[in-house]
Tab-separated table of C-alpha atoms in Angstrom:
chain	number	residue	atom	x	y	z
A	1	MET	CA	-4.431	4.226	-2.168
A	2	GLU	CA	-3.401	7.799	-2.875
A	3	PHE	CA	0.024	9.179	-3.788
A	4	ASP	CA	0.676	12.810	-2.910
A	5	GLU	CA	3.173	15.234	-4.435
A	6	ALA	CA	5.396	15.110	-1.346
A	7	GLY	CA	6.115	11.397	-1.847
A	8	TRP	CA	3.654	9.917	0.646
A	9	ILE	CA	1.080	7.186	0.160
A	10	LYS	CA	-2.200	7.165	2.072
A	11	GLY	CA	-5.008	4.666	2.172
A	12	GLN	CA	-7.390	2.396	4.011
A	13	ALA	CA	-6.254	-1.032	5.247
A	14	PRO	CA	-8.856	-3.611	6.366
A	15	CYS	CA	-9.413	-1.658	9.613
A	16	ASN	CA	-7.240	1.449	9.811
A	17	ARG	CA	-6.132	4.374	7.676
A	18	TYR	CA	-2.397	4.443	6.982
A	19	SER	CA	0.359	6.550	5.491
A	20	ALA	CA	3.968	5.895	4.585
A	21	GLN	CA	6.701	7.530	2.569
A	22	GLN	CA	7.130	6.184	-0.965
A	23	LYS	CA	10.926	5.921	-1.200
A	24	ALA	CA	11.521	4.808	-4.805
A	25	PRO	CA	10.821	6.585	-8.112
A	26	TYR	CA	7.993	5.316	-10.336
A	27	PRO	CA	7.597	2.541	-11.429
A	28	TRP	CA	9.500	1.126	-8.468
A	29	PHE	CA	7.694	0.852	-5.156
A	30	GLU	CA	9.306	0.930	-1.726
A	31	VAL	CA	7.522	2.163	1.373
A	32	GLY	CA	9.135	3.447	4.517
A	33	PRO	CA	7.757	2.689	7.966
A	34	THR	CA	3.962	2.663	7.923
A	35	MET	CA	1.923	4.788	10.302
A	36	ALA	CA	-1.654	3.694	10.986
A	37	THR	CA	-4.553	4.728	13.152
A	38	LYS	CA	-5.251	2.439	16.105
A	39	MET	CA	-8.943	1.630	15.667
A	40	ALA	CA	-10.332	-1.538	17.236
A	41	CYS	CA	-10.264	-4.264	14.610
A	42	PRO	CA	-12.218	-7.539	14.543
A	43	ASP	CA	-9.651	-9.106	12.182
A	44	LEU	CA	-6.144	-8.086	13.221
A	45	ALA	CA	-4.692	-10.975	11.188
A	46	ALA	CA	-6.022	-9.426	7.954
A	47	GLU	CA	-4.678	-6.029	8.973
A	48	SER	CA	-1.236	-7.473	9.700
A	49	ALA	CA	-1.231	-9.474	6.441
A	50	PHE	CA	-2.114	-6.322	4.478
A	51	PHE	CA	0.828	-4.351	5.874
A	52	THR	CA	3.212	-7.294	5.427
A	53	ALA	CA	2.152	-7.646	1.788
A	54	LEU	CA	2.356	-3.890	1.165
A	55	SER	CA	5.924	-3.730	2.466
A	56	ALA	CA	6.924	-6.623	0.167
A	57	MET	CA	5.799	-4.889	-3.049
A	58	THR	CA	8.527	-3.537	-5.352
A	59	LEU	CA	6.858	-2.433	-8.601
A	60	SER	CA	3.808	-0.294	-9.404
A	61	GLU	CA	1.697	-0.090	-12.543
A	62	VAL	CA	-1.102	2.405	-13.100
A	63	GLY	CA	-3.837	2.025	-15.679
A	64	ASN	CA	-7.044	4.082	-15.836
A	65	THR	CA	-8.577	3.572	-12.373
A	66	THR	CA	-6.417	0.640	-11.245
A	67	LEU	CA	-3.126	0.480	-9.353
A	68	ILE	CA	-1.302	-2.857	-9.384
A	69	LEU	CA	1.594	-3.446	-7.005
A	70	SER	CA	3.763	-6.515	-7.518
A	71	ASN	CA	7.069	-8.126	-6.589
A	72	ASP	CA	9.588	-10.642	-7.951
A	73	ALA	CA	7.915	-13.477	-6.023
A	74	GLY	CA	4.824	-13.070	-8.217
A	75	ARG	CA	2.654	-11.523	-5.493
A	76	THR	CA	0.266	-8.715	-6.423
A	77	MET	CA	-2.021	-6.223	-4.734
A	78	VAL	CA	-4.733	-4.528	-6.811
A	79	PHE	CA	-6.338	-1.213	-5.847
A	80	LYS	CA	-9.295	0.235	-7.775
A	81	SER	CA	-10.534	3.786	-7.355
A	82	GLU	CA	-14.150	4.271	-6.402
């Protein structure tokens, strides 16, 4: 996942590339409506679960090459740069 200077996030979901506006200041995390490409996807359930989880995240933590998103329910998403 990438964060740009204009307040947008961009990344790759299981099948499609996406972007959304990051609406809260760091370390808080709140995404606006997500836009994604419409590529054919063999696992639409995974794609849907990814976007559902992403929209539920409320806190971000950055360390070296890792981004950890989390929420009050104890859910996390971990992104590592390549």
